[in-house]
Coordinates of C-alpha atoms and ligand atoms in Angstrom, one line a residue:
X1 CA -36.8 -0.9 -40.0
X2 CA -36.7 -4.6 -39.6
X3 CA -37.2 -6.1 -36.1
X4 CA -36.0 -9.6 -35.1
X5 CA -38.8 -12.0 -34.2
X6 CA -37.4 -12.6 -30.8
X7 CA -37.6 -8.9 -30.0
X8 CA -41.1 -8.7 -31.4
X9 CA -42.4 -11.5 -29.2
X10 CA -40.6 -10.3 -26.1
X11 CA -42.6 -7.1 -25.6
X12 CA -45.5 -7.3 -28.0
X13 CA -46.5 -3.8 -28.9
X14 CA -50.1 -4.5 -30.1
X15 CA -51.5 -2.2 -32.8
X16 CA -48.1 -1.0 -34.0
X17 CA -46.6 -1.5 -37.5
X18 CA -43.6 -3.8 -37.9
X19 CA -41.4 -5.2 -40.6
X20 CA -40.0 -8.7 -40.3
X21 CA -38.0 -11.0 -42.6
X22 CA -37.4 -14.7 -42.4
X23 CA -37.9 -18.2 -43.8
X24 CA -41.3 -19.8 -44.2
X25 CA -41.8 -22.9 -42.1
X26 CA -45.3 -23.6 -43.2
X27 CA -48.2 -22.0 -45.0
X28 CA -51.8 -23.0 -44.7
X29 CA -55.2 -21.4 -45.2
X30 CA -57.9 -21.1 -47.8
X31 CA -58.9 -18.9 -50.6
X32 CA -59.7 -16.0 -48.2
X33 CA -56.8 -16.1 -45.8
X34 CA -53.2 -17.4 -45.5
X35 CA -51.4 -18.3 -42.3
X36 CA -47.6 -18.3 -42.5
X37 CA -45.3 -19.5 -39.8
X38 CA -42.2 -17.4 -40.1
X39 CA -38.8 -17.9 -38.5
X40 CA -35.7 -15.7 -38.6
X41 CA -33.4 -17.7 -36.4
X42 CA -33.5 -15.3 -33.5
X43 CA -35.6 -17.7 -31.5
X44 CA -37.1 -21.1 -31.7
X45 CA -40.6 -19.5 -31.9
X46 CA -42.2 -18.7 -35.2
X47 CA -44.4 -15.8 -35.6
X48 CA -47.7 -16.3 -37.3
X49 CA -48.3 -14.0 -40.3
X50 CA -51.8 -13.6 -41.4
X51 CA -52.5 -12.4 -45.0
X52 CA -55.9 -11.4 -46.3
X53 CA -55.8 -12.9 -49.8
X54 CA -57.9 -10.0 -51.2
X55 CA -55.1 -7.6 -50.4
X56 CA -52.5 -9.4 -52.5
X57 CA -51.9 -10.6 -56.0
X58 CA -52.6 -14.3 -56.1
X59 CA -49.3 -14.8 -58.0
X60 CA -47.1 -13.5 -55.2
X61 CA -48.9 -15.5 -52.5
X62 CA -48.3 -18.6 -54.5
X63 CA -44.6 -18.0 -54.3
X64 CA -44.7 -18.2 -50.6
X65 CA -44.0 -21.9 -49.8
X66 CA -42.1 -23.8 -47.2
X67 CA -38.4 -22.7 -47.3
X68 CA -39.0 -19.5 -49.2
X69 CA -37.6 -16.2 -47.8
X70 CA -39.9 -13.3 -47.4
X71 CA -40.3 -9.8 -45.9
X72 CA -43.6 -8.8 -44.4
X73 CA -44.8 -5.4 -43.1
X74 CA -48.0 -5.3 -41.0
X75 CA -49.7 -4.6 -37.7
X76 CA -49.1 -6.7 -34.6
X77 CA -52.4 -8.0 -33.1
X78 CA -53.6 -10.4 -30.4
X79 CA -54.1 -13.8 -32.0
X80 CA -57.5 -15.6 -31.6
X81 CA -55.7 -18.9 -32.0
X82 CA -54.4 -20.7 -28.9
X83 CA -51.1 -21.7 -30.5
X84 CA -49.7 -18.2 -30.3
X85 CA -50.5 -15.0 -28.3
X86 CA -49.8 -12.6 -31.2
X87 CA -49.8 -12.5 -34.9
X88 CA -48.8 -10.0 -37.6
X89 CA -51.5 -8.9 -40.0
X90 CA -49.5 -8.3 -43.2
X91 CA -50.2 -5.4 -45.5
X92 CA -47.1 -5.6 -47.7
X93 CA -45.2 -8.7 -48.8
X94 CA -42.0 -9.1 -50.6
X95 CA -40.5 -12.5 -51.7
X96 CA -36.7 -12.5 -51.5
X97 CA -36.3 -16.1 -52.6
X98 CA -38.6 -18.9 -53.6
X99 CA -38.1 -22.6 -52.7
X100 CA -39.5 -25.0 -55.2
X101 CA -41.7 -27.4 -53.3
X102 CA -40.6 -30.2 -55.6
X103 CA -37.0 -29.8 -54.6
X104 CA -36.7 -28.2 -51.2
X105 CA -35.8 -31.1 -48.9
X106 CA -37.2 -29.8 -45.6
X107 CA -40.8 -30.1 -46.5
X108 CA -42.1 -32.0 -43.5
X109 CA -41.2 -32.0 -39.9
X110 CA -39.5 -34.9 -38.2
X111 CA -36.6 -35.7 -40.5
X112 CA -34.1 -38.0 -38.9
X113 CA -30.8 -36.5 -37.6
X114 CA -28.9 -38.8 -39.9
X115 CA -30.7 -37.4 -43.0
X116 CA -30.2 -33.8 -41.8
X117 CA -26.4 -34.5 -41.6
X118 CA -26.5 -35.1 -45.3
X119 CA -28.0 -31.7 -45.9
X120 CA -25.9 -29.8 -43.4
X121 CA -26.1 -26.7 -45.6
X122 CA -29.8 -26.5 -44.8
X123 CA -30.1 -28.0 -41.4
X124 CA -29.6 -24.7 -39.6
X125 CA -33.2 -24.0 -40.8
X126 CA -34.6 -26.7 -38.6
X127 CA -35.8 -26.1 -35.0
X128 CA -33.3 -28.6 -33.7
X129 CA -30.2 -27.0 -35.3
X130 CA -31.4 -23.5 -34.7
X131 CA -31.5 -24.5 -31.0
X132 CA -28.1 -26.2 -31.2
X133 CA -26.5 -23.3 -32.9
X134 CA -27.9 -20.7 -30.5
X135 CA -26.8 -22.8 -27.5
X136 CA -23.4 -23.2 -29.1
X137 CA -23.1 -19.5 -29.4
X138 CA -24.3 -18.9 -25.8
X139 CA -21.8 -21.4 -24.4
X140 CA -18.9 -19.8 -26.4
X141 CA -19.9 -16.4 -25.0
X142 CA -20.2 -17.8 -21.5
X143 CA -16.8 -19.4 -21.7
X144 CA -15.1 -16.1 -22.6
X145 CA -17.2 -14.3 -20.0
X146 CA -16.3 -16.7 -17.2
X147 CA -12.6 -16.4 -17.8
X148 CA -12.5 -12.7 -18.5
X149 CA -14.4 -12.0 -15.3
X150 CA -11.8 -14.0 -13.4
X151 CA -8.7 -12.4 -14.8
X152 CA -7.8 -15.2 -17.3
X153 CA -6.2 -14.1 -20.6
X154 CA -7.4 -15.6 -23.9
X155 CA -4.3 -17.0 -25.6
X156 CA -4.2 -18.0 -29.3
X157 CA -2.0 -21.1 -29.8
X158 CA -0.9 -22.3 -33.2
X159 CA -3.0 -24.6 -35.3
X160 CA 0.0 -25.8 -37.3
X161 CA 2.6 -27.5 -35.1
X162 CA 5.9 -29.4 -35.4
X163 CA 5.6 -31.2 -32.1
X164 CA 3.8 -34.5 -31.9
X165 CA 4.0 -35.0 -28.1
X166 CA 0.6 -36.5 -27.2
X167 CA -0.6 -39.0 -29.7
X168 CA 1.8 -40.4 -32.2
X169 CA 0.1 -41.4 -35.4
X170 CA -3.1 -39.4 -34.5
X171 CA -2.1 -36.2 -36.3
X172 CA -3.1 -34.8 -39.7
X173 CA 0.0 -34.0 -41.7
X174 CA 0.4 -30.5 -43.2
X175 CA 2.5 -30.4 -46.3
X176 CA 2.9 -28.6 -49.6
X177 CA 5.1 -31.4 -51.0
X178 CA 4.0 -33.0 -54.3
X179 CA 2.6 -36.3 -53.1
X180 CA 3.2 -37.9 -56.4
X181 CA 6.8 -36.9 -56.5
X182 CA 8.2 -36.0 -53.1
X183 CA 11.8 -35.2 -52.6
X184 CA 13.6 -38.1 -51.1
X185 CA 16.6 -38.6 -48.8
X186 CA 19.3 -41.1 -49.7
X187 CA 17.5 -43.8 -47.6
X188 CA 14.4 -43.3 -49.7
X189 CA 12.3 -41.6 -47.0
X190 CA 10.6 -38.3 -47.7
X191 CA 12.8 -35.2 -47.3
X192 CA 10.7 -32.9 -45.2
X193 CA 13.6 -30.4 -45.2
X194 CA 12.2 -29.5 -48.6
X195 CA 8.7 -28.9 -47.3
X196 CA 7.1 -25.5 -46.6
X197 CA 8.3 -25.3 -43.0
X198 CA 11.5 -27.2 -43.6
X199 CA 10.3 -29.9 -41.3
X200 CA 7.4 -32.2 -40.7
X201 CA 4.3 -30.4 -39.5
X202 CA 0.8 -31.4 -38.5
X203 CA -2.5 -29.9 -37.2
X204 CA -2.4 -29.5 -33.5
X205 CA -4.1 -32.0 -31.1
X206 CA -4.0 -29.5 -28.2
X207 CA -2.8 -26.1 -27.4
X208 CA -1.7 -27.1 -23.9
X209 CA 2.1 -27.1 -24.3
X210 CA 2.1 -23.5 -25.7
X211 CA -0.6 -22.6 -23.1
X212 CA 1.8 -23.6 -20.3
X213 CA 4.5 -21.3 -21.7
X214 CA 2.1 -18.3 -21.4
X215 CA 0.7 -19.4 -18.0
X216 CA 4.3 -19.3 -16.7
X217 CA 4.3 -15.6 -17.5
X218 CA 0.7 -14.4 -17.3
X219 CA -0.4 -16.7 -14.5
X220 CA -3.9 -17.6 -15.8
X221 CA -4.7 -18.1 -19.4
X222 CA -7.1 -20.1 -21.5
X223 CA -7.3 -21.2 -25.1
X224 CA -10.4 -21.8 -27.1
X225 CA -9.8 -23.1 -30.6
X226 CA -10.0 -26.0 -33.0
X227 CA -8.0 -29.2 -32.5
X228 CA -7.6 -32.1 -34.8
X229 CA -7.3 -35.8 -34.2
X230 CA -6.9 -38.4 -37.0
X231 CA -8.0 -41.2 -34.6
X232 CA -10.2 -43.5 -36.6
X233 CA -12.9 -43.5 -33.9
X234 CA -16.2 -43.8 -35.4
X235 CA -18.0 -43.1 -32.2
X236 CA -20.8 -40.7 -31.2
X237 CA -18.3 -38.9 -28.9
X238 CA -15.4 -38.3 -31.3
X239 CA -14.8 -35.8 -34.1
X240 CA -11.7 -35.4 -36.3
X241 CA -12.0 -31.6 -35.8
X242 CA -13.3 -30.3 -32.5
X243 CA -13.0 -27.3 -30.3
X244 CA -11.3 -27.4 -27.0
X245 CA -11.1 -25.0 -24.1
X246 CA -7.8 -25.3 -22.2
X247 CA -7.3 -23.1 -19.1
X248 CA -3.8 -23.2 -17.7
X249 CA -2.9 -21.8 -14.3
X250 CA 0.3 -21.1 -12.5
X251 CA 0.4 -21.8 -8.8
X252 CA -2.6 -24.2 -9.0
X253 CA -2.2 -27.7 -7.7
X254 CA -4.5 -30.6 -8.6
X255 CA -7.1 -29.6 -6.0
X256 CA -7.3 -26.0 -7.2
X257 CA -7.6 -27.5 -10.7
X258 CA -10.5 -29.6 -9.6
X259 CA -12.2 -26.7 -7.9
X260 CA -11.9 -24.7 -11.1
X261 CA -13.3 -27.5 -13.3
X262 CA -16.3 -28.0 -11.1
X263 CA -17.0 -24.3 -10.8
X264 CA -16.6 -23.7 -14.5
X265 CA -18.9 -26.6 -15.6
X266 CA -21.5 -25.4 -13.1
X267 CA -21.3 -21.9 -14.4
X268 CA -21.8 -23.0 -18.0
X269 CA -24.7 -25.3 -17.3
X270 CA -26.4 -22.6 -15.2
X271 CA -25.8 -20.1 -17.9
X272 CA -27.4 -22.4 -20.5
X273 CA -30.5 -22.9 -18.2
X274 CA -30.8 -19.2 -17.7
X275 CA -30.2 -17.9 -21.2
X276 CA -31.3 -20.8 -23.5
X277 CA -34.4 -22.0 -21.7
X278 CA -36.7 -22.0 -24.8
X279 CA -34.2 -24.0 -26.8
X280 CA -33.5 -26.4 -23.9
X281 CA -37.3 -26.9 -23.4
X282 CA -37.6 -27.8 -27.0
X283 CA -34.7 -30.3 -27.0
X284 CA -36.0 -31.8 -23.7
X285 CA -39.4 -32.4 -25.2
X286 CA -38.2 -33.6 -28.6
X287 CA -35.2 -35.7 -27.8
X288 CA -34.5 -36.3 -24.2
X289 CA -37.1 -36.1 -21.4
X290 CA -34.4 -36.3 -18.8
X291 CA -32.4 -33.4 -20.1
X292 CA -33.4 -30.8 -17.6
X293 CA -33.2 -33.3 -14.8
X294 CA -29.7 -34.3 -15.8
X295 CA -28.6 -30.7 -16.0
X296 CA -29.9 -30.0 -12.5
X297 CA -28.3 -33.2 -11.3
X298 CA -24.9 -31.8 -12.0
X299 CA -25.7 -28.5 -10.3
X300 CA -27.3 -30.0 -7.2
X301 CA -24.5 -32.5 -6.4
X302 CA -21.0 -31.8 -5.3
X303 CA -18.7 -33.9 -7.6
X304 CA -17.3 -37.0 -6.0
X305 CA -13.4 -36.9 -5.9
X306 CA -11.7 -40.3 -6.0
X307 CA -8.4 -41.8 -7.1
X308 CA -8.1 -44.1 -10.1
X309 CA -7.1 -46.9 -7.7
X310 CA -10.4 -46.4 -5.8
X311 CA -12.3 -46.3 -9.1
X312 CA -10.9 -49.6 -10.1
X313 CA -11.7 -51.1 -6.7
X314 CA -15.3 -49.9 -7.0
X315 CA -15.6 -51.3 -10.5
X316 CA -14.2 -54.7 -9.7
X317 CA -16.3 -55.0 -6.5
X318 CA -19.5 -54.0 -8.5
X319 CA -19.6 -57.5 -9.9
X320 CA -20.9 -55.8 -13.1
X321 CA -20.1 -57.5 -16.4
X322 CA -18.3 -54.9 -18.5
X323 CA -17.5 -55.3 -22.2
X324 CA -13.9 -54.3 -21.3
X325 CA -12.8 -56.0 -18.0
X326 CA -11.2 -53.8 -15.4
X327 CA -7.9 -54.3 -13.6
X328 CA -5.4 -51.8 -12.2
X329 CA -3.5 -50.3 -15.1
X330 CA -6.1 -50.3 -17.8
X331 CA -7.6 -47.1 -19.1
X332 CA -11.2 -46.5 -18.1
X333 CA -13.7 -46.9 -20.9
X334 CA -17.0 -44.9 -21.2
X335 CA -19.0 -47.9 -19.8
X336 CA -16.8 -47.8 -16.6
X337 CA -17.0 -44.0 -16.4
X338 CA -20.8 -44.1 -16.7
X339 CA -21.1 -46.8 -14.2
X340 CA -19.2 -44.7 -11.6
X341 CA -21.3 -41.7 -12.3
X342 CA -24.8 -43.0 -13.0
X343 CA -24.9 -46.2 -10.9
X344 CA -22.4 -46.0 -8.1
X345 CA -21.9 -42.4 -6.9
X346 CA -24.9 -40.9 -8.6
X347 CA -23.1 -37.6 -9.1
X348 CA -20.4 -36.3 -11.4
X349 CA -17.1 -37.9 -10.5
X350 CA -13.5 -36.5 -10.7
X351 CA -10.9 -39.2 -10.9
X352 CA -7.2 -38.4 -10.2
X353 CA -3.9 -40.2 -9.8
X354 CA -3.9 -42.4 -12.9
X355 CA -1.2 -45.0 -13.7
X356 CA 1.6 -43.1 -15.4
X357 CA 1.8 -45.5 -18.3
X358 CA -1.7 -44.5 -19.6
X359 CA -1.2 -40.8 -19.3
X360 CA 0.9 -38.1 -21.0
X361 CA 4.6 -37.4 -20.2
X362 CA 3.9 -34.0 -18.8
X363 CA 1.8 -35.0 -15.8
X364 CA 3.2 -34.5 -12.4
X365 CA 4.7 -37.7 -11.0
X366 CA 3.5 -38.9 -7.6
X367 CA 6.0 -40.1 -5.0
X368 CA 4.7 -43.7 -5.4
X369 CA 6.6 -43.9 -8.7
X370 CA 3.5 -45.5 -10.3
X371 CA 0.9 -42.8 -10.7
X372 CA 0.6 -39.2 -12.0
X373 CA -1.5 -36.3 -11.0
X374 CA -4.0 -36.6 -13.9
X375 CA -7.6 -35.6 -13.6
X376 CA -10.6 -36.7 -15.6
X377 CA -14.1 -35.3 -15.0
X378 CA -16.8 -37.8 -15.7
X379 CA -20.4 -36.8 -16.5
X380 CA -23.6 -38.8 -16.9
X381 CA -24.4 -40.1 -20.4
X382 CA -21.1 -38.6 -21.7
X383 CA -18.3 -40.2 -19.6
X384 CA -15.1 -38.1 -19.9
X385 CA -15.9 -34.5 -20.5
X386 CA -12.7 -33.0 -19.2
X387 CA -9.1 -34.3 -19.1
X388 CA -6.4 -32.5 -17.3
X389 CA -3.6 -32.6 -14.7
X390 CA -1.1 -30.9 -12.5
X391 CA 2.0 -30.6 -14.7
X392 CA 5.5 -31.8 -13.8
X393 CA 7.4 -28.7 -12.9
X394 CA 10.7 -30.5 -12.0
X395 CA 13.2 -30.2 -14.8
X396 CA 15.0 -33.5 -14.1
X397 CA 11.9 -35.6 -13.5
X398 CA 10.3 -34.2 -16.7
X399 CA 13.4 -34.8 -18.7
X400 CA 13.8 -38.4 -17.4
X401 CA 10.2 -39.1 -18.4
X402 CA 10.7 -37.8 -21.9
X403 CA 13.7 -40.0 -22.2
X404 CA 11.9 -43.1 -20.8
X405 CA 9.2 -42.6 -23.4
X406 CA 11.7 -42.0 -26.2
X407 CA 10.1 -38.7 -27.0
X408 CA 12.1 -36.3 -29.3
X409 CA 13.8 -34.3 -26.6
X410 CA 15.3 -32.0 -29.1
X411 CA 11.9 -30.9 -30.3
X412 CA 10.8 -30.1 -26.7
X413 CA 13.8 -27.9 -25.7
X414 CA 11.6 -24.9 -25.4
X415 CA 9.1 -26.7 -23.2
X416 CA 11.9 -28.0 -20.9
X417 CA 13.4 -24.5 -20.7
X418 CA 10.4 -23.3 -18.8
X419 CA 11.4 -25.8 -16.1
X420 CA 14.9 -24.5 -16.1
X421 CA 14.0 -20.9 -15.8
X422 CA 11.6 -19.8 -13.1
X423 CA 9.6 -23.0 -13.0
X424 CA 6.4 -23.0 -10.9
X425 CA 3.7 -25.5 -9.9
X426 CA 0.9 -25.3 -12.5
X427 CA -2.1 -27.1 -13.7
X428 CA -4.7 -27.1 -16.4
X429 CA -7.4 -29.1 -18.2
X430 CA -9.1 -29.5 -21.6
X431 CA -12.8 -29.3 -22.0
X432 CA -14.1 -30.7 -25.2
X433 CA -16.5 -28.1 -26.4
X434 CA -18.7 -30.5 -28.3
X435 CA -18.8 -32.9 -25.4
X436 CA -20.1 -30.0 -23.3
X437 CA -22.7 -29.3 -26.0
X438 CA -23.7 -33.0 -26.2
X439 CA -24.3 -32.8 -22.5
X440 CA -26.2 -29.5 -22.5
X441 CA -28.4 -30.3 -25.6
X442 CA -29.1 -33.9 -24.7
X443 CA -28.4 -35.0 -28.2
X444 CA -26.9 -38.4 -28.7
X445 CA -24.3 -37.8 -31.5
X446 CA -21.5 -35.4 -31.4
X447 CA -21.9 -34.9 -35.2
X448 CA -25.1 -33.0 -34.4
X449 CA -23.6 -30.3 -32.2
X450 CA -21.1 -28.8 -34.6
X451 CA -22.2 -27.0 -37.8
X452 CA -20.1 -29.0 -40.2
X453 CA -18.7 -32.2 -38.7
X454 CA -15.5 -33.8 -39.8
X455 CA -15.2 -37.5 -39.2
X456 CA -13.7 -40.5 -41.0
X457 CA -14.7 -40.4 -44.7
X458 CA -16.6 -37.1 -44.4
X459 CA -15.4 -33.6 -45.0
X460 CA -18.5 -32.3 -46.9
X461 CA -19.6 -28.7 -46.8
Ligands
ATP501 P1 -11.2 -40.0 -25.1 O1 -10.6 -41.0 -24.2 O2 -12.7 -39.7 -24.9 O3 -10.9 -40.2 -26.5 P2 -9.0 -38.3 -24.6 O4 -8.5 -38.9 -23.3 O5 -8.4 -38.6 -25.9 O6 -10.6 -38.6 -24.7 P3 -8.0 -35.6 -24.0 O7 -6.8 -35.8 -24.9 O8 -7.8 -35.6 -22.6 O9 -9.1 -36.7 -24.4 O10 -8.7 -34.3 -24.5 C1 -9.4 -33.4 -23.6 C2 -10.9 -33.4 -23.9 O11 -11.2 -33.2 -25.3 C3 -11.6 -34.7 -23.6 O12 -11.9 -34.8 -22.2 C4 -12.9 -34.6 -24.4 O13 -13.8 -33.7 -23.8 C5 -12.4 -33.9 -25.7 N1 -12.0 -34.8 -26.8 C6 -11.0 -35.6 -26.9 N2 -11.0 -36.2 -28.1 C7 -12.1 -35.8 -28.8 C8 -12.6 -36.1 -30.1 N3 -12.0 -36.9 -30.9 N4 -13.7 -35.4 -30.4 C9 -14.3 -34.5 -29.6 N5 -13.9 -34.3 -28.3 C10 -12.8 -34.9 -27.9
MN502 MN1 -9.1 -39.8 -27.5

């Protein structure tokens, strides 16, 4: 029976026979002996396989090259080398798949991340992406565990939606109409009544509105699914398809919301440090010597809680020259957010009470008539990692805001009804899963923390 390399290395049972399978990272040796570094993805560590050339057909050993896939049976032994504590002395060898050295692109170590993006079908075989994918898994699992342990229900919200409430013009349209010959209305515009759903539909930018409906019945829910934004942001922090975690809680005000956000992020980062330490150590050494320090920094400091107005004051008084100048009413840019976190407060920062004009219609309106109870959580290196708010639960105020913004009230009738029937104070936030992974892995580009990134002009693989 095959054993995963991680298990084999965990409790090395010297002198016993084992069967392992995996992909060859390197092969070296001479005419008497071959050393193969084998990896099966269960851990960042390879196992060294030692083959006595005399025991095998030369032909079969020649097929073992970087990238090939093999099965080895043999005896586990202490290794005389100082690179590894144990090695497998192979007695039987099977080659599942060869990898022609003239064509296999991952011959040497140290390919650039940009190059690896072009071979996203093979990059899971590198140390870096193995680490990223294992951490991605661990974080997904931790998210479900965190909420399940606290009585939150996992809610599946629709991917295809007919409401465009957040970002007009930032949505991907979903249609089955013939683009060359669409049915037209009398005024020449496309007749979406003829489309599959009988109306205009798009890919969702957030599950929040539907999440609220469930929270106003189940009390505490969360979503964890893909979201889509057609914003043409070619930045290292934006994807066109990304995953978002959106908890929504009845009877939570903005302070409860902040407590949850801080506790949740702390839990996830601690979980990564406990369960992914080998992968984190690798990433720390390869890409970002400050990674571990930065993770600890978020655990050891209570987050600073300030209002938007205070943040603007701090930024103006800093005398710092920002690319985007700051004044009350402008949206904070990443450079501002990072200044607050890294230079001024030197801890993660939670900013609340934003001007209503730069935030979404559903945020709870403050009595000053100017600000709303929005919440952004700002992290070192990343800037905004979470966006959330207390929601407006007052039917009349919400409806007035929808009208002020000329949003399609008739499409939001179901959302408004929750405020007519048994409304309740409630709050929630959205954590961008890949922003979290950027932070936890220390990598610099969000395209490198998702298996197959979608961004402007790229939907390969
Ligand atoms: P930003 O200002 O950085 O574009 P946003 O204000 O548009 O973010 P929200 O609409 O509040 O973001 O979305 C909630 C969270 O989803 C953000 O805090 C961020 O973590 C993540 N997020 C938003 N847009 C993207 C994107 N294009 N790619 C990856 N993650 C994103
Ligand atoms: Mn955005």
